[in-house]
């Protein structure tokens, strides 16, 4: 039968099932990544959750950033919270760390019994300590009432200040690089080399040569994006405006395409949209990202698997 005639006759649900069947015949990926929140900035947005992503290798979860609502976004993505093994914070802006402690606490209430290592710039250890102090009334009741193991001994914070290989286990190698995010003392990008794919997260940064080096030859680069024209007028009006700070702290989307080309990545995923304009995201961001990049470009959205 001619394909068009076939399409007219087959209900949409069956076609979706047929697509799933085709995918099922391909070898399953061991290294997966899901965008959990693709907004930029701390104020809650209607159409996008706060920044967070997860890399899954053989269903073991490596969480990158903990914007507000990260635990629920993981649940919506179908990730078992008790499978969290590592948590990585790129930098200490509230859109990236607001739910760092909350994620650990809620994962524990959902059945986490195994160690979690957390990684990020200082003062990650102190933040962890203070969160446990603040949450002690709830944690102590649940240990007594629900027979849960103590949470604090499960969590191991590691403060990082420079580029390094920070994790190397049987599933994945994780490296970090210091990027440039003005006013923030240390901001990190992370690269995951899994058994079948490599995925890099820029965190928040201006154009960074350290990031280009970290992302060299990666399969996927998830990079923050800025549409500078949206802030040009306000920035010009005042030398000390928030708009000026935004322009100086992030990477214009056109430049993101250029550096992705230089790094030689296969797929560029746009995320952390500043400003937020989901209604028209494909039309406004895509052509600019493609201007200097010849690979595949994906306009990120919440819960998208990449
Ligand atoms: Zn941010
Ligand atoms: Zn930031």
Coordinates of N, CA, C and O in Angstrom, one line a residue, residues 4 6 19 23 37 46 59 76 83-86 108 116 143 165 177 187 209 215 226 255 257 261 282 303 305:
X4 N 1.2 7.0 2.0 CA 0.2 8.1 2.4 C -1.1 7.5 2.6 O -1.8 7.9 3.6
X6 N -1.7 4.5 3.6 CA -1.6 3.7 4.8 C -1.8 4.7 6.0 O -2.5 4.5 6.9
X19 N 5.8 3.2 15.9 CA 7.1 3.9 16.1 C 7.8 3.3 17.3 O 9.0 3.1 17.2
X23 N 11.5 1.5 17.4 CA 12.6 1.9 18.4 C 13.0 0.7 19.2 O 14.2 0.6 19.5
X37 N 14.4 20.3 34.0 CA 14.0 21.7 34.0 C 14.8 22.5 33.1 O 16.1 22.4 33.1
X46 N 5.9 29.6 34.2 CA 4.7 28.8 33.9 C 5.1 27.6 33.0 O 4.5 26.5 33.2
X59 N 20.2 2.7 34.4 CA 19.2 3.1 35.3 C 19.7 3.6 36.7 O 19.0 3.9 37.6
X76 N 8.3 12.5 37.6 CA 7.5 12.7 36.3 C 8.3 12.0 35.1 O 7.7 11.5 34.2
X83 N 17.3 5.4 43.2 CA 18.4 5.0 42.3 C 19.4 6.2 42.2 O 20.3 6.1 41.3
X84 N 19.2 7.3 42.9 CA 20.2 8.4 42.8 C 21.5 8.0 43.5 O 21.5 7.5 44.6
X85 N 22.6 8.1 42.7 CA 23.9 7.7 43.2 C 24.8 8.9 43.4 O 25.6 8.9 44.3
X86 N 24.7 9.9 42.5 CA 25.6 11.1 42.6 C 24.7 12.3 42.3 O 23.8 12.3 41.5
X108 N 15.1 10.0 50.2 CA 15.1 9.2 51.4 C 13.7 8.8 51.8 O 13.5 7.6 52.1
X116 N 24.9 8.4 48.7 CA 24.9 9.4 47.6 C 26.1 10.3 47.8 O 26.3 10.9 48.9
X143 N 12.9 8.4 61.2 CA 13.8 7.3 61.6 C 13.1 6.4 62.7 O 13.0 5.2 62.6
X165 N 39.1 14.9 37.1 CA 38.2 13.7 37.0 C 37.7 13.4 38.4 O 38.5 13.2 39.3
X177 N 35.0 21.0 34.7 CA 35.9 22.2 34.3 C 35.3 23.4 34.9 O 34.1 23.6 35.0
X187 N 32.1 28.3 39.1 CA 31.0 27.6 38.4 C 31.6 26.5 37.6 O 32.7 26.6 37.0
X209 N 36.4 28.8 27.0 CA 37.4 28.0 26.3 C 37.5 26.6 27.1 O 37.8 25.6 26.5
X215 N 34.2 19.8 26.2 CA 33.2 19.2 25.3 C 33.7 18.6 24.0 O 33.0 18.0 23.2
X226 N 21.3 32.5 25.8 CA 20.8 33.9 26.1 C 20.4 34.5 24.7 O 21.1 34.3 23.7
X255 N 26.5 32.4 19.7 CA 27.9 32.0 20.1 C 27.9 30.5 20.6 O 28.9 29.8 20.4
X257 N 26.2 28.1 19.3 CA 26.4 27.4 18.0 C 27.8 27.3 17.6 O 28.4 26.3 17.2
X261 N 30.4 24.1 17.4 CA 31.1 23.7 16.1 C 32.6 23.5 16.4 O 33.2 22.5 15.9
X282 N 11.0 27.3 19.1 CA 11.6 26.7 17.9 C 12.1 27.8 16.9 O 13.1 27.8 16.4
X303 N 11.5 17.3 30.6 CA 11.2 15.9 30.5 C 11.6 15.3 29.1 O 11.2 14.1 28.8
X305 N 13.9 13.4 26.7 CA 15.0 12.5 26.8 C 15.9 12.8 25.6 O 15.4 12.9 24.4

